[in-house]
XYZ file of C-alpha atoms in Angstrom:
603
model
C 24.837 42.356 -9.958
C 27.813 44.232 -11.394
C 29.891 44.300 -8.213
C 32.422 46.853 -9.460
C 29.735 49.258 -10.645
C 27.783 48.844 -7.408
C 30.959 49.468 -5.410
C 31.825 52.548 -7.467
C 28.328 53.968 -6.996
C 28.469 53.309 -3.237
C 31.824 55.066 -2.891
C 30.486 58.037 -4.845
C 27.342 58.392 -2.736
C 29.126 58.148 0.637
C 31.331 61.138 -0.163
C 34.174 59.473 -2.042
C 37.072 57.271 -0.967
C 38.615 60.136 0.988
C 35.590 60.097 3.355
C 36.014 56.398 4.255
C 37.874 55.743 7.497
C 37.208 52.016 7.950
C 35.542 49.294 5.852
C 34.119 45.999 7.086
C 31.133 43.744 6.508
C 28.869 41.313 8.335
C 26.725 38.577 6.787
C 24.559 40.964 4.762
C 25.775 44.529 5.327
C 28.625 46.661 4.152
C 29.645 48.712 7.214
C 31.473 51.968 6.562
C 32.929 54.153 9.277
C 33.023 57.573 7.671
C 34.806 60.741 8.651
C 31.658 62.720 7.896
C 28.237 61.047 7.769
C 26.799 64.328 6.533
C 28.271 63.670 3.077
C 26.137 60.558 2.535
C 23.414 60.863 -0.115
C 20.994 58.332 1.410
C 18.330 58.649 -1.292
C 20.776 58.002 -4.135
C 22.559 55.277 -2.139
C 19.309 53.367 -1.609
C 18.572 53.407 -5.352
C 21.849 51.747 -6.375
C 21.407 48.412 -8.096
C 21.965 45.622 -5.556
C 21.339 47.768 -2.455
C 18.419 46.524 -0.325
C 18.470 49.404 2.130
C 20.568 52.019 3.900
C 20.907 52.955 7.559
C 23.094 55.861 8.677
C 23.498 56.240 12.433
C 26.794 55.374 14.064
C 28.070 53.767 10.868
C 26.864 53.960 7.288
C 25.326 50.522 6.785
C 24.567 49.469 3.211
C 22.405 46.346 3.150
C 23.489 44.138 0.238
C 22.393 40.603 1.093
C 24.164 37.407 0.052
C 26.626 39.131 -2.294
C 28.018 41.440 0.386
C 31.483 39.822 0.335
C 31.937 40.489 -3.392
C 30.788 44.100 -3.008
C 33.041 44.537 0.045
C 36.068 43.313 -1.913
C 35.179 45.615 -4.817
C 34.771 48.649 -2.530
C 38.040 47.899 -0.755
C 39.914 47.529 -4.048
C 38.467 50.737 -5.493
C 38.755 52.839 -2.326
C 42.276 51.690 -1.503
C 43.707 52.155 1.955
C 41.676 54.461 4.245
C 43.047 57.974 4.382
C 45.567 58.531 7.175
C 44.483 62.100 7.801
C 40.823 62.895 8.295
C 39.367 65.500 5.939
C 37.569 68.516 7.312
C 34.386 67.276 8.956
C 31.150 69.249 8.913
C 29.120 66.930 11.177
C 30.999 65.189 13.982
C 29.507 62.072 15.619
C 28.854 62.218 19.353
C 31.205 60.585 21.828
C 28.660 57.815 22.373
C 28.419 57.198 18.625
C 32.202 56.950 18.383
C 32.257 54.369 21.196
C 29.568 52.261 19.498
C 31.433 52.488 16.192
C 34.626 51.337 17.937
C 32.838 48.404 19.602
C 31.255 47.241 16.329
C 34.535 47.587 14.420
C 36.406 45.506 17.018
C 33.836 42.771 17.622
C 32.133 42.315 14.234
C 35.183 40.843 12.429
C 35.556 38.266 15.232
C 32.228 36.590 14.522
C 33.224 34.321 11.577
C 36.130 32.757 13.480
C 34.176 32.338 16.729
C 31.119 31.073 14.860
C 33.128 28.576 12.822
C 34.841 27.141 15.877
C 31.676 27.183 17.987
C 29.535 25.370 15.427
C 32.256 22.751 14.954
C 32.306 22.088 18.713
C 28.497 21.888 18.829
C 28.492 19.409 15.931
C 31.041 17.296 17.820
C 28.763 17.310 20.860
C 25.904 16.166 18.644
C 28.016 13.341 17.195
C 28.905 12.260 20.731
C 25.245 12.334 21.852
C 24.259 10.229 18.819
C 27.066 7.790 19.595
C 28.801 8.315 16.239
C 32.066 9.747 17.612
C 33.165 9.285 21.204
C 34.602 12.289 23.000
C 37.346 10.022 24.338
C 38.639 9.255 20.831
C 41.779 10.898 19.476
C 39.917 12.136 16.378
C 37.323 13.865 18.544
C 40.029 15.575 20.603
C 41.881 16.857 17.520
C 38.663 18.255 16.031
C 37.722 19.748 19.402
C 41.062 21.555 19.529
C 40.329 23.032 16.097
C 36.988 24.306 17.341
C 38.496 25.613 20.605
C 41.358 27.568 19.010
C 39.419 30.734 17.969
C 37.957 31.190 21.452
C 41.197 30.314 23.275
C 43.233 32.784 21.208
C 40.494 35.410 21.305
C 42.865 37.977 22.895
C 45.145 37.718 19.850
C 42.221 38.072 17.433
C 40.950 41.086 19.383
C 44.432 42.617 19.269
C 44.324 42.402 15.465
C 40.879 44.002 15.097
C 41.592 46.711 17.677
C 44.983 47.606 16.179
C 43.417 47.708 12.703
C 40.715 50.071 13.921
C 43.233 52.311 15.726
C 45.639 52.209 12.741
C 48.660 51.153 14.799
C 51.275 48.477 14.117
C 49.243 45.260 14.173
C 52.165 42.873 14.716
C 53.578 44.784 17.664
C 50.100 45.045 19.207
C 49.646 41.275 18.805
C 53.061 40.696 20.387
C 52.065 42.733 23.431
C 48.810 40.849 23.893
C 50.341 37.441 23.147
C 52.432 37.704 26.330
C 49.229 37.228 28.347
C 48.506 33.825 26.772
C 52.076 32.505 26.643
C 52.149 29.102 28.395
C 55.230 30.206 30.372
C 53.482 33.431 31.458
C 50.360 31.525 32.442
C 52.427 29.177 34.607
C 54.294 32.079 36.224
C 51.018 33.828 37.094
C 49.667 30.609 38.598
C 52.860 30.225 40.688
C 52.600 33.800 42.018
C 54.737 35.997 39.779
C 56.027 39.456 40.678
C 57.262 42.387 38.618
C 59.628 44.802 40.362
C 58.264 43.687 43.746
C 54.638 44.163 42.635
C 52.448 41.064 42.737
C 50.874 40.071 39.413
C 47.307 38.855 39.727
C 46.671 35.308 38.548
C 44.192 35.803 35.690
C 43.372 33.254 32.990
C 43.635 35.576 29.978
C 42.801 32.936 27.363
C 39.365 33.598 25.786
C 39.225 37.125 27.267
C 38.566 40.212 25.148
C 38.584 43.298 27.354
C 42.159 42.886 28.682
C 43.364 42.756 25.059
C 41.337 45.846 24.090
C 42.717 47.882 27.004
C 46.233 46.662 26.222
C 46.066 47.784 22.578
C 44.421 51.106 23.505
C 47.337 51.813 25.828
C 49.869 50.549 23.288
C 48.473 52.981 20.700
C 49.422 55.874 22.991
C 52.931 54.544 23.671
C 53.540 53.950 19.948
C 52.551 57.529 19.168
C 54.824 58.845 21.938
C 57.925 56.798 21.085
C 57.520 57.278 17.323
C 57.614 61.015 17.923
C 60.772 61.078 20.042
C 62.790 58.119 18.678
C 65.654 59.043 16.299
C 64.754 58.188 12.707
C 67.643 55.743 12.247
C 66.691 53.780 15.387
C 62.901 54.071 15.255
C 62.343 50.735 13.481
C 63.362 48.774 16.608
C 63.569 51.363 19.398
C 59.922 52.449 19.312
C 58.468 48.889 19.289
C 60.880 47.783 22.030
C 60.055 50.705 24.324
C 56.333 50.315 23.611
C 56.454 46.641 24.598
C 58.551 47.371 27.698
C 55.965 49.874 28.917
C 52.703 48.331 27.638
C 53.077 44.721 28.787
C 53.985 45.373 32.450
C 51.215 47.985 32.794
C 48.778 45.501 31.269
C 49.832 42.669 33.599
C 49.731 44.946 36.649
C 46.617 47.027 35.975
C 44.858 46.820 32.615
C 44.623 43.025 32.391
C 42.909 42.476 35.754
C 40.710 45.534 35.116
C 39.609 44.179 31.721
C 38.957 40.756 33.206
C 36.674 42.254 35.847
C 34.939 44.356 33.199
C 34.096 41.287 31.108
C 32.993 39.255 34.098
C 30.899 42.163 35.368
C 29.145 42.677 32.019
C 28.135 39.029 31.770
C 27.081 38.965 35.430
C 24.845 42.027 35.030
C 23.034 40.501 32.033
C 22.573 37.227 33.893
C 21.257 39.143 36.913
C 18.697 40.917 34.740
C 17.723 37.602 33.189
C 17.382 36.122 36.663
C 15.015 38.941 37.676
C 12.902 39.066 34.493
C 13.203 35.435 33.437
C 11.403 34.356 30.270
C 9.890 37.839 29.886
C 13.353 39.221 29.000
C 13.818 36.699 26.182
C 10.348 37.375 24.767
C 10.736 41.160 24.877
C 14.201 41.051 23.302
C 12.922 38.775 20.519
C 10.074 41.236 19.841
C 12.496 44.170 19.723
C 14.996 42.473 17.390
C 13.209 43.396 14.113
C 13.747 47.060 14.942
C 17.241 46.550 16.383
C 18.402 44.580 13.334
C 16.836 47.115 10.958
C 18.746 49.921 12.663
C 21.910 47.802 12.918
C 21.912 48.296 16.682
C 21.904 44.600 17.546
C 25.684 44.564 17.073
C 26.383 46.308 20.430
C 25.066 43.076 21.982
C 28.198 41.327 20.687
C 30.495 42.325 23.595
C 28.039 40.778 26.050
C 27.644 37.621 23.948
C 31.407 37.225 23.526
C 32.030 37.903 27.222
C 29.360 35.399 28.247
C 30.708 32.771 25.857
C 34.289 33.220 27.083
C 33.281 33.476 30.757
C 30.723 30.673 30.989
C 31.007 28.834 27.684
C 27.324 29.516 26.955
C 24.821 32.340 26.370
C 21.143 32.291 27.333
C 19.511 35.566 26.268
C 20.565 37.199 22.985
C 21.132 34.105 20.828
C 18.006 32.226 22.029
C 15.933 35.389 21.418
C 17.510 35.667 17.961
C 16.429 32.101 17.198
C 12.788 33.012 17.907
C 12.997 36.177 15.803
C 14.802 34.613 12.829
C 12.364 31.714 12.538
C 9.358 34.044 12.996
C 10.628 36.136 10.057
C 10.766 32.947 7.997
C 7.251 31.869 8.977
C 5.684 35.236 8.118
C 7.493 35.489 4.770
C 6.650 31.960 3.656
C 2.981 32.515 4.541
C 2.942 35.678 2.410
C 4.678 33.810 -0.420
C 1.917 31.201 -0.230
C -1.002 33.661 -0.086
C 0.072 36.655 -2.169
C -0.893 36.832 -5.837
C 1.767 39.461 -6.578
C 4.430 37.525 -8.510
C 7.285 39.842 -7.516
C 6.308 39.857 -3.820
C 5.719 36.098 -3.867
C 9.227 35.492 -5.206
C 10.809 37.998 -2.806
C 8.962 36.621 0.218
C 9.849 33.025 -0.625
C 13.585 33.666 -1.027
C 13.615 35.932 2.062
C 11.770 33.280 4.083
C 14.296 30.591 3.162
C 17.139 32.982 3.992
C 15.635 33.793 7.411
C 15.146 30.084 8.091
C 18.940 29.795 7.906
C 19.589 32.809 10.139
C 19.889 35.730 7.664
C 16.956 38.090 8.248
C 17.887 41.304 6.398
C 16.283 40.239 3.071
C 13.068 39.448 4.957
C 13.143 42.675 6.961
C 13.905 45.067 4.119
C 12.104 43.171 1.386
C 8.890 42.200 3.170
C 8.166 42.715 6.861
C 9.227 46.322 7.452
C 7.283 47.370 4.342
C 4.026 45.764 5.497
C 2.537 46.347 8.953
C 0.574 43.107 9.029
C 3.684 41.107 8.214
C 5.584 42.951 10.957
C 2.787 42.278 13.478
C 2.982 38.576 12.622
C 6.750 38.534 13.154
C 6.457 40.294 16.510
C 3.721 37.899 17.678
C 5.744 34.830 16.666
C 8.894 36.300 18.256
C 7.199 37.110 21.570
C 5.503 33.709 21.974
C 8.483 31.698 20.770
C 10.966 33.835 22.714
C 8.971 33.553 25.932
C 8.815 29.758 25.548
C 12.543 29.576 24.879
C 13.210 31.728 27.951
C 10.840 29.653 30.075
C 12.729 26.491 29.137
C 16.066 28.270 29.864
C 17.549 27.279 26.518
C 21.284 27.990 26.210
C 23.458 28.596 23.133
C 26.987 27.197 22.907
C 28.239 28.895 19.724
C 28.258 32.546 18.647
C 26.580 32.402 15.231
C 23.292 33.570 13.706
C 20.718 31.012 14.906
C 18.881 29.139 12.169
C 18.189 25.717 10.777
C 21.757 25.203 9.535
C 23.303 26.207 12.879
C 20.720 24.610 15.216
C 23.456 22.348 16.597
C 24.659 25.417 18.531
C 21.993 24.479 21.104
C 23.417 21.016 21.779
C 24.313 20.981 25.480
C 26.998 18.718 26.946
C 24.966 18.503 30.186
C 21.305 18.745 29.103
C 20.211 16.551 26.154
C 16.790 18.253 26.133
C 18.292 21.695 25.407
C 18.351 21.016 21.636
C 14.871 19.476 21.789
C 13.390 22.584 23.416
C 15.274 24.759 20.917
C 13.549 22.913 18.056
C 10.226 23.262 19.872
C 10.712 27.012 20.430
C 11.726 27.551 16.800
C 8.732 25.550 15.612
C 6.398 27.557 17.847
C 7.759 30.850 16.506
C 7.352 29.637 12.925
C 3.795 28.342 13.359
C 2.535 31.442 15.217
C 4.039 33.846 12.673
C 2.926 31.695 9.717
C -0.705 31.365 10.840
C -0.887 35.034 11.876
C 0.446 36.213 8.498
C -1.860 33.821 6.666
C -4.889 35.266 8.486
C -3.875 38.939 8.370
C -2.347 39.254 4.906
C -4.212 41.017 2.149
C -2.586 41.998 -1.138
C -2.525 45.724 -1.701
C -4.710 47.034 -4.481
C -2.529 47.432 -7.553
C -2.401 51.033 -8.604
C -1.498 52.141 -12.090
C 2.114 53.160 -12.170
C 2.874 56.721 -13.235
C 4.809 56.938 -16.433
C 8.246 58.504 -16.302
C 8.785 60.938 -19.150
C 12.023 62.446 -20.429
C 12.450 65.615 -22.411
C 14.781 66.108 -25.345
C 18.411 66.284 -24.052
C 19.745 67.637 -27.356
C 18.051 69.489 -30.204
C 18.140 67.466 -33.398
C 16.762 64.445 -35.229
C 15.824 61.395 -33.153
C 16.975 58.090 -34.635
C 16.720 54.478 -33.360
C 19.609 53.381 -31.166
C 20.062 50.353 -33.451
C 21.237 52.635 -36.285
C 24.225 54.014 -34.371
C 27.587 53.018 -35.859
C 28.903 51.583 -32.583
C 28.217 47.977 -31.555
C 28.199 48.779 -27.827
C 25.197 51.057 -28.331
C 23.498 49.583 -31.393
C 23.451 46.085 -29.858
C 22.196 47.632 -26.595
C 24.973 46.064 -24.557
C 24.801 48.923 -22.049
C 21.003 49.149 -22.220
C 18.116 50.468 -24.286
C 17.628 54.088 -25.187
C 17.565 56.572 -28.058
C 20.012 58.471 -30.255
C 19.874 62.036 -31.579
C 21.743 63.602 -34.478
C 22.401 67.015 -32.866
C 21.730 70.361 -34.478
C 23.034 72.301 -31.450
C 25.993 71.659 -29.147
C 24.181 71.709 -25.812
C 23.353 68.618 -23.688
C 20.554 69.271 -21.177
C 19.076 67.229 -18.331
C 15.973 65.349 -19.545
C 14.690 64.976 -15.956
C 15.449 66.071 -12.388
C 18.322 64.141 -10.854
C 21.910 63.960 -9.612
C 25.076 63.949 -11.690
C 26.865 60.707 -10.787
C 29.950 60.774 -12.974
C 31.598 62.947 -15.651
C 34.304 61.482 -17.884
C 37.605 63.376 -17.724
C 37.421 64.067 -21.454
C 33.975 65.638 -20.968
C 32.346 63.636 -23.766
C 30.168 61.434 -21.494
C 28.147 61.813 -18.313
C 25.951 59.613 -16.089
C 22.830 60.860 -14.310
C 20.648 59.273 -11.613
C 17.138 60.713 -11.866
C 15.014 61.349 -8.801
C 12.742 58.513 -9.944
C 15.642 56.018 -9.819
C 16.511 55.815 -13.522
C 20.216 55.504 -14.341
C 21.086 57.332 -17.572
C 24.323 57.550 -19.523
C 24.870 60.219 -22.184
C 27.604 59.741 -24.773
C 28.370 62.584 -27.200
C 29.696 61.318 -30.513
C 31.452 58.121 -31.511
C 35.161 57.717 -30.644
C 35.186 61.326 -29.393
C 37.438 60.268 -26.527
C 40.211 60.703 -29.087
C 39.691 64.478 -28.831
C 40.946 64.329 -25.202
C 38.453 66.922 -24.058
C 38.876 69.380 -26.908
C 35.516 70.906 -27.788
C 33.754 69.699 -24.615
C 32.858 71.984 -21.701
C 31.011 70.292 -18.769
C 28.835 72.820 -16.912
C 28.088 70.659 -13.864
C 30.055 68.761 -11.220
C 29.761 65.232 -9.871
C 27.154 65.038 -7.111
C 25.381 68.194 -8.311
C 21.562 68.252 -8.279
C 20.039 69.328 -11.611
C 16.576 70.190 -12.857
C 14.959 69.328 -16.183
C 16.460 71.513 -18.898
C 19.628 72.451 -16.977
C 22.746 72.527 -19.159
C 25.022 69.543 -18.519
C 27.678 69.816 -21.241
C 28.341 72.319 -23.982
C 30.167 70.854 -26.999
C 31.418 72.043 -30.370
C 29.844 70.302 -33.340
C 32.444 71.904 -35.607
C 35.334 70.406 -33.629
C 33.786 66.921 -33.739
C 32.980 66.980 -37.451
C 36.325 68.596 -38.357
C 38.016 65.599 -36.767
C 35.966 63.334 -39.030
C 33.929 61.902 -36.144
C 30.216 61.146 -35.898
C 28.528 63.665 -33.488
C 25.451 61.491 -32.721
C 24.366 61.684 -29.054
C 23.232 58.507 -27.242
C 20.979 58.455 -24.150
C 20.894 54.971 -22.603
C 19.031 53.564 -19.582
C 21.525 51.299 -17.797
C 19.077 49.837 -15.235
C 16.463 49.079 -17.888
C 15.614 45.709 -16.316
C 13.433 47.680 -13.881
C 11.529 49.504 -16.606
C 9.713 49.078 -19.890
C 10.854 51.702 -22.398
C 8.777 53.391 -25.074
C 10.496 55.858 -27.431
C 8.610 59.118 -27.877
C 7.060 60.184 -31.146
C 9.354 61.910 -33.612
C 6.405 63.801 -35.040
C 6.726 67.424 -33.933
C 2.995 67.941 -34.528
C 2.031 65.764 -31.561
C 0.758 67.334 -28.336
C 4.027 66.594 -26.523
C 6.855 67.007 -29.058
C 9.363 67.564 -26.218
C 8.816 64.097 -24.676
C 11.252 61.787 -26.418
C 11.162 58.711 -24.127
C 8.733 57.172 -21.642
C 9.483 54.567 -18.973
C 7.093 52.560 -16.868
C 8.388 50.671 -13.823
C 8.001 46.936 -14.313
C 5.540 45.235 -11.966
C-alpha cells in the first residue's frame, strides 16, 4: 500500500482537510470527526486502494486493517492541524450523534495504555499462578506498578483526550485534574477537608474517568471566558490562573462527586441487568457484535467497560462476549479457507481467520462474513453458544483489550484459577461451533464471467504503445500500464463515467476514478510542466462527476510544439494490479474503432 497516496485520496473523498475536525484511529479503523458528513463520497472512498470498507454514521470510519497506523500518520501529516473555525455545514449531526462522537473521541485513545497495563498485570498473575514469579518478590511489585500506572492515572489520561477533543489548553486541563490525584489532596480528603467552610467529599479519584471529563468540560468554559476578558499582556498567566482557581474548587465540591456517582451508577446498572438476564445477556451481546462492530457502534460500550474496570477491577459482560464473537469469526473464516476453491477467497479467509483469532475481526467481517450470509449465520451461531457458555460460567475479564489468543491471559483471575480454564473452553466452543457450521453450510458461488470494462478514445490521434514514449516513468510502466496517443486535436475527453480526483495546478495532468473502480492518470505531453499552465485550460473541477466524452482539458498543440516539447498524451491505469489490460485495435475498420482499451477485473 502507498500510504501517502491512500491518505491523499481519503482526504479528498471526505471533503478535504478543511472538513476534518478530529483525527484518531483504533486497531483497524481510521476515525474522522467531520464538520459535515454530507461531503463524504462513500462510493469513491470505498474504492480507494487499501480501504476495506467505509461506515459513515456518527463518525466517518475508514476500515484499513493492520496498516491503519501508517495511514493515520500520513493523513495527519497531509491534513495538518484541524481547522479552528468550522466551515459552513450543510448537514448537521443530531445532538445524540455529537454525544456519541465525543464519547468515542475521549475513550478510544485510552485503550492502548489501559490494554498494555492490563495485559501486563494479567501476565504477572499467570506467572504467579504457575509459580514462576512470586507476587511477594520485589521484581513482581515493580512490574505490577508499571501495569497499574495507566489505570491509576486514568483521570490524567482522560484530561488529555478530553482537552484535545475540546481544543483547549491540554496542560492547564491536566493540571486541574491532577489536583484530584495528588497524594497530599488524597490525604486531606481522607482526613475531612473543607473549602471555605464547605465540606469536601472523600472520593478516591484515582482510576476514575467521569470526574475528569466533567472537570475539563467546565474548564473549557472558564478558559473561553477568561481568555475573552483578560488583558492581552497578562493573558498568558492570568487566564490559566483564574481558570484553575474556579475549576478545581467547583470540581472538588460538585463535579468530582457527581462524576464518581455517574461512573459507579453506570457499572451498577450493567451489573444489575446481567444479574437479571444472566448468561442470556452474554449470548445475545455476542450475537449482536458482528453488526455492532460493522457499524462501529461497539465503541460506546467503552465507558461502561472502563468504569467497570476502574470500579471493580474486572468486567464480566462486554469483553467475555467479545471473546466468543472474535473466536467464532476465526472459526468460520478458517473453515471457508479450508473448503473454498476460490483462490482469492481462500487467501482472504485464511488471513482474516488468523487475524480474528488474535482479536482483530474487521478483516473477517468486511472481507468474508458480512459478504456471505451462510458465513454470517455460522458466526452468529458460534457466538451465541460460546457466549451463553461464557456467561453461564460467569467468566470475568481483568484487562481492557480485544480478546483473542494473544491476550487470553486477560482472563487470569487472582481469586478463581478456573476462570482462565473456562475462558479457553468458551473460546474453543465458539470456534468449533462456527467452524463446523461454516463447513456444513458453505458452498462456493458459481463463478460468473466478468464484464469487460471498455474505454473510449480520450484524444483524437494515433495510438502508439506506451513503451515507445520518450519518458522512462511511462515507458517503463513505473506508474502502471496503459496507452499513448499522438494527438491531432487539443481536447482531452473522459473515456468512461467517473469522478475527477485531482487536477495539477499547471493543468497538464489529471486523475480520474471511474465508476467501475479504475484509477486513471492522464498526462499531456512530456516535460510540459515547464509551460507553467500556458496553453492548458481545464474544463472540470476536482470532485466533479463526468460522463463518457465530457471535455476534461482543452490544450494548445501549437503552444506545446512551439516550445519544442513532445505533445504525446499518456493514459495510465494506476491500480492495474486489480485488472488485466488489453489495448484496443488501432484499425479504424473494426466494429468498435472508438474502444481503445479494455480491462477485465482479475479473479
